[in-house]
Amino acid sequence: MFYDSQPYRSEKDVLINNRHLPARYIMAFMAFLGYSNIFLVRNSINLAIVAMVNYTAVNNNVQIIDNTTKPGLIQCEVYSENFTGKNEDGPFVWSQPIQALISTSFLWGYITTNIPGGRLAEVVGTKYLLTGSVLLTSVLTVLVPPAAYLGWQYLVFIRVLMGIALGPSFPSMHPMIAKWIPPNERSTISALVYGGAELGTVSGLLLTGLIIENIGWEAVFYVEGCFGVIWAVFWLFLVHDNPEEHPRISEKEKTYIKTEIAKDAHVSNKALPIPWKSILTSMPFYSILIANIGHNWGFLILLVDLPVYLKTIFGFDIKSNAVILALPYFLSWISTLILCPFADLCKKRKWLSTIAVRKIWTLIGHLGPALCLFVMAGAGCNIQLIIAMLMLSQVVEAGNYGGWLINHIDIAPSFSGTLFGITNGVSMLVSWLGPVMVGFMTDENQTLEAWSAVFIMAGSVLAADSIFFLIFGSGSEQSWNYKAEGENDEIESRMNTENNPPIVKQENTELP
């Protein structure tokens, strides 16, 4: 038993007595593990495909002779003798556009269920929706190797189905955070929850590289496909959609959560009619949408195309590729644990308003990586500088978790799932074109010049969207969030007053 039904005395008591772990922290930790698993199975293909493709045949437009040839056309002879892993070609002769198609086909299905998934979470809750999403994806992951041998078209089909299954995964979490997490903890908790994506990417790259190196690329999907089932068992037992439904939460924590959330905005446990006209005419909403598009554009290009870049330009083997790509994401995860608690501290101490925090952290998370990409574009064969910029770009990218990513809940907590579904779905619809464009830009053209153009393109998109958010972003609860409740006369005065919540009389609501 993690905690009992009796109220505990203080935060000190929580830290000393492990039986009294707050229910909201357990929810956040289980969500973190869930997103780690999601990104593990979602992104494994991006490194595994390097072992699946015969790049010698692709780059030289020749027939396969054997599967032990080294990749040709390496421009930068900086490959270290310390990297001793296998560098064999795979069995499939897939051109660069086909590889990009396989990697990005996930997004075709993903965009179709983002909006329905976010709305469904508001209506029926997050718990069972996320469980079904993860379990179905685990089954599809195991089917990847046989689909690949049948043909790349079958693999694309499986990836599309995986996207459909995982579409609700991100939008469904915002409604749970809105009901469980007090406003002054949201940057920190969102960093923990969504930081699972970073750690899942890290573990996915390292585990994928290790499995390929020692067993083979097929085993990647068989091994990683089993993890979701284990997670689902613990998630179903430990997590509930809101504090009122939780059978083991203390009364003190439940009171604290309800009181603190009520100070900042109104969040309904019931699904409200969606104010579509107000949403689609809201500039704060569009500022989040544009920020999401820019983020996914840059994220997908780095995630999907960097393994190919490191192999074809520098000749790195699978193991080296995995380590180089994983380290920046690990540093990003560490950075979220620093940047996002500091964002909450700035709000709690009233050093910065909500919108100031969101805009500053978004600028850190977007302009920082943009500058790093511009440096990479001019770095040539300086692999040390390129790796340093990769690391730095992901360290500052962590600012997104305290910036635009949580801003949906600031402006409309009652519709946060729907808003995230819209922004994430539309952003994926647009940003999947990024890797496809890279595929055509580098197809039979694996040169420094082509990749410099890729990095400049990605950096320019990130810089432009951060400026848009700086101009139009908002941290205030929008009137259409509470007009749906028929309470605009009561709390209309809050609409344009940032960080000035009404005083709520309470007794002993210290942090449980």
JSON list of N, CA, C and O in Angstrom, two decimals, residues 300-350:
[
{"chain": "A", "resi": 300, "resn": "LEU", "atom": "N", "xyz": [11.12, 16.01, -35.67]},
{"chain": "A", "resi": 300, "resn": "LEU", "atom": "CA", "xyz": [11.04, 14.87, -36.59]},
{"chain": "A", "resi": 300, "resn": "LEU", "atom": "C", "xyz": [12.25, 14.81, -37.51]},
{"chain": "A", "resi": 300, "resn": "LEU", "atom": "O", "xyz": [12.76, 13.72, -37.81]},
{"chain": "A", "resi": 301, "resn": "ILE", "atom": "N", "xyz": [12.72, 15.95, -37.97]},
{"chain": "A", "resi": 301, "resn": "ILE", "atom": "CA", "xyz": [13.88, 15.94, -38.86]},
{"chain": "A", "resi": 301, "resn": "ILE", "atom": "C", "xyz": [15.11, 15.40, -38.13]},
{"chain": "A", "resi": 301, "resn": "ILE", "atom": "O", "xyz": [15.85, 14.55, -38.66]},
{"chain": "A", "resi": 302, "resn": "LEU", "atom": "N", "xyz": [15.32, 15.84, -36.90]},
{"chain": "A", "resi": 302, "resn": "LEU", "atom": "CA", "xyz": [16.46, 15.35, -36.14]},
{"chain": "A", "resi": 302, "resn": "LEU", "atom": "C", "xyz": [16.31, 13.86, -35.83]},
{"chain": "A", "resi": 302, "resn": "LEU", "atom": "O", "xyz": [17.27, 13.09, -35.94]},
{"chain": "A", "resi": 303, "resn": "LEU", "atom": "N", "xyz": [15.12, 13.45, -35.42]},
{"chain": "A", "resi": 303, "resn": "LEU", "atom": "CA", "xyz": [14.92, 12.07, -35.00]},
{"chain": "A", "resi": 303, "resn": "LEU", "atom": "C", "xyz": [14.96, 11.10, -36.18]},
{"chain": "A", "resi": 303, "resn": "LEU", "atom": "O", "xyz": [15.58, 10.03, -36.10]},
{"chain": "A", "resi": 304, "resn": "VAL", "atom": "N", "xyz": [14.33, 11.46, -37.28]},
{"chain": "A", "resi": 304, "resn": "VAL", "atom": "CA", "xyz": [14.21, 10.55, -38.42]},
{"chain": "A", "resi": 304, "resn": "VAL", "atom": "C", "xyz": [15.47, 10.53, -39.27]},
{"chain": "A", "resi": 304, "resn": "VAL", "atom": "O", "xyz": [15.92, 9.47, -39.72]},
{"chain": "A", "resi": 305, "resn": "ASP", "atom": "N", "xyz": [16.08, 11.69, -39.48]},
{"chain": "A", "resi": 305, "resn": "ASP", "atom": "CA", "xyz": [17.12, 11.80, -40.50]},
{"chain": "A", "resi": 305, "resn": "ASP", "atom": "C", "xyz": [18.56, 11.80, -39.97]},
{"chain": "A", "resi": 305, "resn": "ASP", "atom": "O", "xyz": [19.48, 11.50, -40.73]},
{"chain": "A", "resi": 306, "resn": "LEU", "atom": "N", "xyz": [18.77, 12.12, -38.71]},
{"chain": "A", "resi": 306, "resn": "LEU", "atom": "CA", "xyz": [20.15, 12.16, -38.21]},
{"chain": "A", "resi": 306, "resn": "LEU", "atom": "C", "xyz": [20.86, 10.82, -38.27]},
{"chain": "A", "resi": 306, "resn": "LEU", "atom": "O", "xyz": [22.07, 10.78, -38.54]},
{"chain": "A", "resi": 307, "resn": "PRO", "atom": "N", "xyz": [20.18, 9.67, -37.98]},
{"chain": "A", "resi": 307, "resn": "PRO", "atom": "CA", "xyz": [20.90, 8.40, -38.12]},
{"chain": "A", "resi": 307, "resn": "PRO", "atom": "C", "xyz": [21.47, 8.19, -39.52]},
{"chain": "A", "resi": 307, "resn": "PRO", "atom": "O", "xyz": [22.60, 7.70, -39.67]},
{"chain": "A", "resi": 308, "resn": "VAL", "atom": "N", "xyz": [20.71, 8.57, -40.54]},
{"chain": "A", "resi": 308, "resn": "VAL", "atom": "CA", "xyz": [21.19, 8.43, -41.92]},
{"chain": "A", "resi": 308, "resn": "VAL", "atom": "C", "xyz": [22.35, 9.40, -42.17]},
{"chain": "A", "resi": 308, "resn": "VAL", "atom": "O", "xyz": [23.36, 9.04, -42.80]},
{"chain": "A", "resi": 309, "resn": "TYR", "atom": "N", "xyz": [22.23, 10.62, -41.66]},
{"chain": "A", "resi": 309, "resn": "TYR", "atom": "CA", "xyz": [23.28, 11.63, -41.81]},
{"chain": "A", "resi": 309, "resn": "TYR", "atom": "C", "xyz": [24.60, 11.15, -41.21]},
{"chain": "A", "resi": 309, "resn": "TYR", "atom": "O", "xyz": [25.66, 11.22, -41.84]},
{"chain": "A", "resi": 310, "resn": "LEU", "atom": "N", "xyz": [24.54, 10.61, -40.01]},
{"chain": "A", "resi": 310, "resn": "LEU", "atom": "CA", "xyz": [25.76, 10.17, -39.33]},
{"chain": "A", "resi": 310, "resn": "LEU", "atom": "C", "xyz": [26.38, 8.96, -40.02]},
{"chain": "A", "resi": 310, "resn": "LEU", "atom": "O", "xyz": [27.61, 8.79, -40.00]},
{"chain": "A", "resi": 311, "resn": "LYS", "atom": "N", "xyz": [25.57, 8.12, -40.62]},
{"chain": "A", "resi": 311, "resn": "LYS", "atom": "CA", "xyz": [26.13, 6.95, -41.31]},
{"chain": "A", "resi": 311, "resn": "LYS", "atom": "C", "xyz": [26.68, 7.31, -42.69]},
{"chain": "A", "resi": 311, "resn": "LYS", "atom": "O", "xyz": [27.80, 6.93, -43.04]},
{"chain": "A", "resi": 312, "resn": "THR", "atom": "N", "xyz": [25.91, 8.06, -43.47]},
{"chain": "A", "resi": 312, "resn": "THR", "atom": "CA", "xyz": [26.31, 8.30, -44.85]},
{"chain": "A", "resi": 312, "resn": "THR", "atom": "C", "xyz": [27.40, 9.37, -44.98]},
{"chain": "A", "resi": 312, "resn": "THR", "atom": "O", "xyz": [28.22, 9.31, -45.90]},
{"chain": "A", "resi": 313, "resn": "ILE", "atom": "N", "xyz": [27.42, 10.35, -44.09]},
{"chain": "A", "resi": 313, "resn": "ILE", "atom": "CA", "xyz": [28.42, 11.42, -44.19]},
{"chain": "A", "resi": 313, "resn": "ILE", "atom": "C", "xyz": [29.67, 11.09, -43.39]},
{"chain": "A", "resi": 313, "resn": "ILE", "atom": "O", "xyz": [30.79, 11.34, -43.83]},
{"chain": "A", "resi": 314, "resn": "PHE", "atom": "N", "xyz": [29.49, 10.48, -42.19]},
{"chain": "A", "resi": 314, "resn": "PHE", "atom": "CA", "xyz": [30.63, 10.22, -41.31]},
{"chain": "A", "resi": 314, "resn": "PHE", "atom": "C", "xyz": [30.98, 8.75, -41.16]},
{"chain": "A", "resi": 314, "resn": "PHE", "atom": "O", "xyz": [32.03, 8.42, -40.62]},
{"chain": "A", "resi": 315, "resn": "GLY", "atom": "N", "xyz": [30.10, 7.86, -41.61]},
{"chain": "A", "resi": 315, "resn": "GLY", "atom": "CA", "xyz": [30.41, 6.44, -41.56]},
{"chain": "A", "resi": 315, "resn": "GLY", "atom": "C", "xyz": [30.26, 5.79, -40.21]},
{"chain": "A", "resi": 315, "resn": "GLY", "atom": "O", "xyz": [30.82, 4.73, -39.96]},
{"chain": "A", "resi": 316, "resn": "PHE", "atom": "N", "xyz": [29.49, 6.37, -39.31]},
{"chain": "A", "resi": 316, "resn": "PHE", "atom": "CA", "xyz": [29.33, 5.78, -37.98]},
{"chain": "A", "resi": 316, "resn": "PHE", "atom": "C", "xyz": [28.52, 4.49, -38.06]},
{"chain": "A", "resi": 316, "resn": "PHE", "atom": "O", "xyz": [27.51, 4.41, -38.76]},
{"chain": "A", "resi": 317, "resn": "ASP", "atom": "N", "xyz": [28.95, 3.50, -37.28]},
{"chain": "A", "resi": 317, "resn": "ASP", "atom": "CA", "xyz": [28.21, 2.24, -37.23]},
{"chain": "A", "resi": 317, "resn": "ASP", "atom": "C", "xyz": [26.99, 2.40, -36.34]},
{"chain": "A", "resi": 317, "resn": "ASP", "atom": "O", "xyz": [26.75, 3.44, -35.73]},
{"chain": "A", "resi": 318, "resn": "ILE", "atom": "N", "xyz": [26.20, 1.32, -36.23]},
{"chain": "A", "resi": 318, "resn": "ILE", "atom": "CA", "xyz": [24.94, 1.36, -35.49]},
{"chain": "A", "resi": 318, "resn": "ILE", "atom": "C", "xyz": [25.16, 1.73, -34.03]},
{"chain": "A", "resi": 318, "resn": "ILE", "atom": "O", "xyz": [24.46, 2.58, -33.47]},
{"chain": "A", "resi": 319, "resn": "LYS", "atom": "N", "xyz": [26.13, 1.07, -33.38]},
{"chain": "A", "resi": 319, "resn": "LYS", "atom": "CA", "xyz": [26.36, 1.33, -31.96]},
{"chain": "A", "resi": 319, "resn": "LYS", "atom": "C", "xyz": [26.77, 2.78, -31.72]},
{"chain": "A", "resi": 319, "resn": "LYS", "atom": "O", "xyz": [26.25, 3.45, -30.83]},
{"chain": "A", "resi": 320, "resn": "SER", "atom": "N", "xyz": [27.69, 3.28, -32.54]},
{"chain": "A", "resi": 320, "resn": "SER", "atom": "CA", "xyz": [28.14, 4.67, -32.39]},
{"chain": "A", "resi": 320, "resn": "SER", "atom": "C", "xyz": [27.00, 5.64, -32.67]},
{"chain": "A", "resi": 320, "resn": "SER", "atom": "O", "xyz": [26.83, 6.64, -31.98]},
{"chain": "A", "resi": 321, "resn": "ASN", "atom": "N", "xyz": [26.23, 5.34, -33.69]},
{"chain": "A", "resi": 321, "resn": "ASN", "atom": "CA", "xyz": [25.07, 6.15, -34.04]},
{"chain": "A", "resi": 321, "resn": "ASN", "atom": "C", "xyz": [24.12, 6.25, -32.87]},
{"chain": "A", "resi": 321, "resn": "ASN", "atom": "O", "xyz": [23.62, 7.34, -32.52]},
{"chain": "A", "resi": 322, "resn": "ALA", "atom": "N", "xyz": [23.85, 5.12, -32.23]},
{"chain": "A", "resi": 322, "resn": "ALA", "atom": "CA", "xyz": [22.91, 5.09, -31.11]},
{"chain": "A", "resi": 322, "resn": "ALA", "atom": "C", "xyz": [23.40, 5.94, -29.95]},
{"chain": "A", "resi": 322, "resn": "ALA", "atom": "O", "xyz": [22.64, 6.70, -29.34]},
{"chain": "A", "resi": 323, "resn": "VAL", "atom": "N", "xyz": [24.68, 5.83, -29.62]},
{"chain": "A", "resi": 323, "resn": "VAL", "atom": "CA", "xyz": [25.23, 6.58, -28.49]},
{"chain": "A", "resi": 323, "resn": "VAL", "atom": "C", "xyz": [25.20, 8.07, -28.77]},
{"chain": "A", "resi": 323, "resn": "VAL", "atom": "O", "xyz": [24.80, 8.88, -27.92]},
{"chain": "A", "resi": 324, "resn": "ILE", "atom": "N", "xyz": [25.61, 8.47, -29.97]},
{"chain": "A", "resi": 324, "resn": "ILE", "atom": "CA", "xyz": [25.65, 9.89, -30.32]},
{"chain": "A", "resi": 324, "resn": "ILE", "atom": "C", "xyz": [24.25, 10.51, -30.30]},
{"chain": "A", "resi": 324, "resn": "ILE", "atom": "O", "xyz": [24.06, 11.64, -29.85]},
{"chain": "A", "resi": 325, "resn": "LEU", "atom": "N", "xyz": [23.28, 9.76, -30.78]},
{"chain": "A", "resi": 325, "resn": "LEU", "atom": "CA", "xyz": [21.92, 10.29, -30.83]},
{"chain": "A", "resi": 325, "resn": "LEU", "atom": "C", "xyz": [21.24, 10.25, -29.47]},
{"chain": "A", "resi": 325, "resn": "LEU", "atom": "O", "xyz": [20.39, 11.11, -29.17]},
{"chain": "A", "resi": 326, "resn": "ALA", "atom": "N", "xyz": [21.58, 9.28, -28.63]},
{"chain": "A", "resi": 326, "resn": "ALA", "atom": "CA", "xyz": [20.91, 9.13, -27.34]},
{"chain": "A", "resi": 326, "resn": "ALA", "atom": "C", "xyz": [21.38, 10.17, -26.33]},
{"chain": "A", "resi": 326, "resn": "ALA", "atom": "O", "xyz": [20.57, 10.66, -25.53]},
{"chain": "A", "resi": 327, "resn": "LEU", "atom": "N", "xyz": [22.64, 10.51, -26.34]},
{"chain": "A", "resi": 327, "resn": "LEU", "atom": "CA", "xyz": [23.17, 11.42, -25.32]},
{"chain": "A", "resi": 327, "resn": "LEU", "atom": "C", "xyz": [22.47, 12.77, -25.29]},
{"chain": "A", "resi": 327, "resn": "LEU", "atom": "O", "xyz": [22.12, 13.27, -24.21]},
{"chain": "A", "resi": 328, "resn": "PRO", "atom": "N", "xyz": [22.20, 13.42, -26.45]},
{"chain": "A", "resi": 328, "resn": "PRO", "atom": "CA", "xyz": [21.47, 14.69, -26.39]},
{"chain": "A", "resi": 328, "resn": "PRO", "atom": "C", "xyz": [20.10, 14.58, -25.75]},
{"chain": "A", "resi": 328, "resn": "PRO", "atom": "O", "xyz": [19.68, 15.47, -25.00]},
{"chain": "A", "resi": 329, "resn": "TYR", "atom": "N", "xyz": [19.38, 13.49, -26.01]},
{"chain": "A", "resi": 329, "resn": "TYR", "atom": "CA", "xyz": [18.05, 13.34, -25.43]},
{"chain": "A", "resi": 329, "resn": "TYR", "atom": "C", "xyz": [18.12, 13.07, -23.92]},
{"chain": "A", "resi": 329, "resn": "TYR", "atom": "O", "xyz": [17.24, 13.50, -23.17]},
{"chain": "A", "resi": 330, "resn": "PHE", "atom": "N", "xyz": [19.17, 12.40, -23.50]},
{"chain": "A", "resi": 330, "resn": "PHE", "atom": "CA", "xyz": [19.36, 12.20, -22.07]},
{"chain": "A", "resi": 330, "resn": "PHE", "atom": "C", "xyz": [19.63, 13.54, -21.38]},
{"chain": "A", "resi": 330, "resn": "PHE", "atom": "O", "xyz": [19.07, 13.83, -20.32]},
{"chain": "A", "resi": 331, "resn": "LEU", "atom": "N", "xyz": [20.48, 14.35, -21.99]},
{"chain": "A", "resi": 331, "resn": "LEU", "atom": "CA", "xyz": [20.76, 15.68, -21.43]},
{"chain": "A", "resi": 331, "resn": "LEU", "atom": "C", "xyz": [19.49, 16.54, -21.43]},
{"chain": "A", "resi": 331, "resn": "LEU", "atom": "O", "xyz": [19.28, 17.34, -20.51]},
{"chain": "A", "resi": 332, "resn": "SER", "atom": "N", "xyz": [18.65, 16.38, -22.45]},
{"chain": "A", "resi": 332, "resn": "SER", "atom": "CA", "xyz": [17.39, 17.11, -22.48]},
{"chain": "A", "resi": 332, "resn": "SER", "atom": "C", "xyz": [16.51, 16.72, -21.30]},
{"chain": "A", "resi": 332, "resn": "SER", "atom": "O", "xyz": [15.87, 17.59, -20.68]},
{"chain": "A", "resi": 333, "resn": "TRP", "atom": "N", "xyz": [16.45, 15.44, -21.01]},
{"chain": "A", "resi": 333, "resn": "TRP", "atom": "CA", "xyz": [15.64, 14.97, -19.88]},
{"chain": "A", "resi": 333, "resn": "TRP", "atom": "C", "xyz": [16.16, 15.56, -18.57]},
{"chain": "A", "resi": 333, "resn": "TRP", "atom": "O", "xyz": [15.38, 16.03, -17.74]},
{"chain": "A", "resi": 334, "resn": "ILE", "atom": "N", "xyz": [17.48, 15.56, -18.38]},
{"chain": "A", "resi": 334, "resn": "ILE", "atom": "CA", "xyz": [18.06, 16.16, -17.18]},
{"chain": "A", "resi": 334, "resn": "ILE", "atom": "C", "xyz": [17.73, 17.65, -17.12]},
{"chain": "A", "resi": 334, "resn": "ILE", "atom": "O", "xyz": [17.40, 18.20, -16.06]},
{"chain": "A", "resi": 335, "resn": "SER", "atom": "N", "xyz": [17.81, 18.30, -18.26]},
{"chain": "A", "resi": 335, "resn": "SER", "atom": "CA", "xyz": [17.54, 19.74, -18.31]},
{"chain": "A", "resi": 335, "resn": "SER", "atom": "C", "xyz": [16.11, 20.06, -17.92]},
{"chain": "A", "resi": 335, "resn": "SER", "atom": "O", "xyz": [15.85, 21.09, -17.27]},
{"chain": "A", "resi": 336, "resn": "THR", "atom": "N", "xyz": [15.15, 19.20, -18.29]},
{"chain": "A", "resi": 336, "resn": "THR", "atom": "CA", "xyz": [13.76, 19.46, -17.91]},
{"chain": "A", "resi": 336, "resn": "THR", "atom": "C", "xyz": [13.59, 19.47, -16.39]},
{"chain": "A", "resi": 336, "resn": "THR", "atom": "O", "xyz": [12.75, 20.20, -15.86]},
{"chain": "A", "resi": 337, "resn": "LEU", "atom": "N", "xyz": [14.39, 18.66, -15.70]},
{"chain": "A", "resi": 337, "resn": "LEU", "atom": "CA", "xyz": [14.29, 18.58, -14.25]},
{"chain": "A", "resi": 337, "resn": "LEU", "atom": "C", "xyz": [14.84, 19.82, -13.56]},
{"chain": "A", "resi": 337, "resn": "LEU", "atom": "O", "xyz": [14.65, 20.01, -12.36]},
{"chain": "A", "resi": 338, "resn": "ILE", "atom": "N", "xyz": [15.52, 20.67, -14.33]},
{"chain": "A", "resi": 338, "resn": "ILE", "atom": "CA", "xyz": [16.05, 21.93, -13.80]},
{"chain": "A", "resi": 338, "resn": "ILE", "atom": "C", "xyz": [15.22, 23.11, -14.27]},
{"chain": "A", "resi": 338, "resn": "ILE", "atom": "O", "xyz": [14.76, 23.94, -13.47]},
{"chain": "A", "resi": 339, "resn": "LEU", "atom": "N", "xyz": [15.00, 23.18, -15.59]},
{"chain": "A", "resi": 339, "resn": "LEU", "atom": "CA", "xyz": [14.31, 24.35, -16.16]},
{"chain": "A", "resi": 339, "resn": "LEU", "atom": "C", "xyz": [12.85, 24.44, -15.72]},
{"chain": "A", "resi": 339, "resn": "LEU", "atom": "O", "xyz": [12.36, 25.53, -15.40]},
{"chain": "A", "resi": 340, "resn": "CYS", "atom": "N", "xyz": [12.16, 23.32, -15.68]},
{"chain": "A", "resi": 340, "resn": "CYS", "atom": "CA", "xyz": [10.71, 23.38, -15.42]},
{"chain": "A", "resi": 340, "resn": "CYS", "atom": "C", "xyz": [10.37, 23.63, -13.95]},
{"chain": "A", "resi": 340, "resn": "CYS", "atom": "O", "xyz": [9.46, 24.41, -13.67]},
{"chain": "A", "resi": 341, "resn": "PRO", "atom": "N", "xyz": [11.06, 23.00, -12.98]},
{"chain": "A", "resi": 341, "resn": "PRO", "atom": "CA", "xyz": [10.82, 23.42, -11.59]},
{"chain": "A", "resi": 341, "resn": "PRO", "atom": "C", "xyz": [11.14, 24.89, -11.36]},
{"chain": "A", "resi": 341, "resn": "PRO", "atom": "O", "xyz": [10.46, 25.56, -10.58]},
{"chain": "A", "resi": 342, "resn": "PHE", "atom": "N", "xyz": [12.14, 25.42, -12.08]},
{"chain": "A", "resi": 342, "resn": "PHE", "atom": "CA", "xyz": [12.45, 26.84, -11.95]},
{"chain": "A", "resi": 342, "resn": "PHE", "atom": "C", "xyz": [11.32, 27.70, -12.52]},
{"chain": "A", "resi": 342, "resn": "PHE", "atom": "O", "xyz": [11.02, 28.78, -11.98]},
{"chain": "A", "resi": 343, "resn": "ALA", "atom": "N", "xyz": [10.67, 27.22, -13.57]},
{"chain": "A", "resi": 343, "resn": "ALA", "atom": "CA", "xyz": [9.51, 27.94, -14.12]},
{"chain": "A", "resi": 343, "resn": "ALA", "atom": "C", "xyz": [8.40, 28.01, -13.08]},
{"chain": "A", "resi": 343, "resn": "ALA", "atom": "O", "xyz": [7.77, 29.07, -12.88]},
{"chain": "A", "resi": 344, "resn": "ASP", "atom": "N", "xyz": [8.12, 26.89, -12.40]},
{"chain": "A", "resi": 344, "resn": "ASP", "atom": "CA", "xyz": [7.09, 26.90, -11.35]},
{"chain": "A", "resi": 344, "resn": "ASP", "atom": "C", "xyz": [7.49, 27.80, -10.19]},
{"chain": "A", "resi": 344, "resn": "ASP", "atom": "O", "xyz": [6.65, 28.48, -9.60]},
{"chain": "A", "resi": 345, "resn": "LEU", "atom": "N", "xyz": [8.76, 27.82, -9.85]},
{"chain": "A", "resi": 345, "resn": "LEU", "atom": "CA", "xyz": [9.24, 28.68, -8.77]},
{"chain": "A", "resi": 345, "resn": "LEU", "atom": "C", "xyz": [9.03, 30.15, -9.12]},
{"chain": "A", "resi": 345, "resn": "LEU", "atom": "O", "xyz": [8.61, 30.95, -8.27]},
{"chain": "A", "resi": 346, "resn": "CYS", "atom": "N", "xyz": [9.30, 30.51, -10.37]},
{"chain": "A", "resi": 346, "resn": "CYS", "atom": "CA", "xyz": [9.10, 31.90, -10.81]},
{"chain": "A", "resi": 346, "resn": "CYS", "atom": "C", "xyz": [7.64, 32.31, -10.70]},
{"chain": "A", "resi": 346, "resn": "CYS", "atom": "O", "xyz": [7.32, 33.45, -10.33]},
{"chain": "A", "resi": 347, "resn": "LYS", "atom": "N", "xyz": [6.73, 31.38, -10.99]},
{"chain": "A", "resi": 347, "resn": "LYS", "atom": "CA", "xyz": [5.30, 31.66, -10.85]},
{"chain": "A", "resi": 347, "resn": "LYS", "atom": "C", "xyz": [4.89, 31.74, -9.38]},
{"chain": "A", "resi": 347, "resn": "LYS", "atom": "O", "xyz": [4.18, 32.66, -8.96]},
{"chain": "A", "resi": 348, "resn": "LYS", "atom": "N", "xyz": [5.35, 30.77, -8.60]},
{"chain": "A", "resi": 348, "resn": "LYS", "atom": "CA", "xyz": [4.95, 30.70, -7.20]},
{"chain": "A", "resi": 348, "resn": "LYS", "atom": "C", "xyz": [5.43, 31.91, -6.42]},
{"chain": "A", "resi": 348, "resn": "LYS", "atom": "O", "xyz": [4.71, 32.45, -5.57]},
{"chain": "A", "resi": 349, "resn": "ARG", "atom": "N", "xyz": [6.65, 32.34, -6.69]},
{"chain": "A", "resi": 349, "resn": "ARG", "atom": "CA", "xyz": [7.22, 33.51, -5.99]},
{"chain": "A", "resi": 349, "resn": "ARG", "atom": "C", "xyz": [6.79, 34.83, -6.63]},
{"chain": "A", "resi": 349, "resn": "ARG", "atom": "O", "xyz": [7.20, 35.89, -6.16]},
{"chain": "A", "resi": 350, "resn": "LYS", "atom": "N", "xyz": [6.03, 34.73, -7.72]},
{"chain": "A", "resi": 350, "resn": "LYS", "atom": "CA", "xyz": [5.55, 35.91, -8.45]},
{"chain": "A", "resi": 350, "resn": "LYS", "atom": "C", "xyz": [6.69, 36.75, -9.01]},
{"chain": "A", "resi": 350, "resn": "LYS", "atom": "O", "xyz": [6.58, 37.98, -9.13]}
]
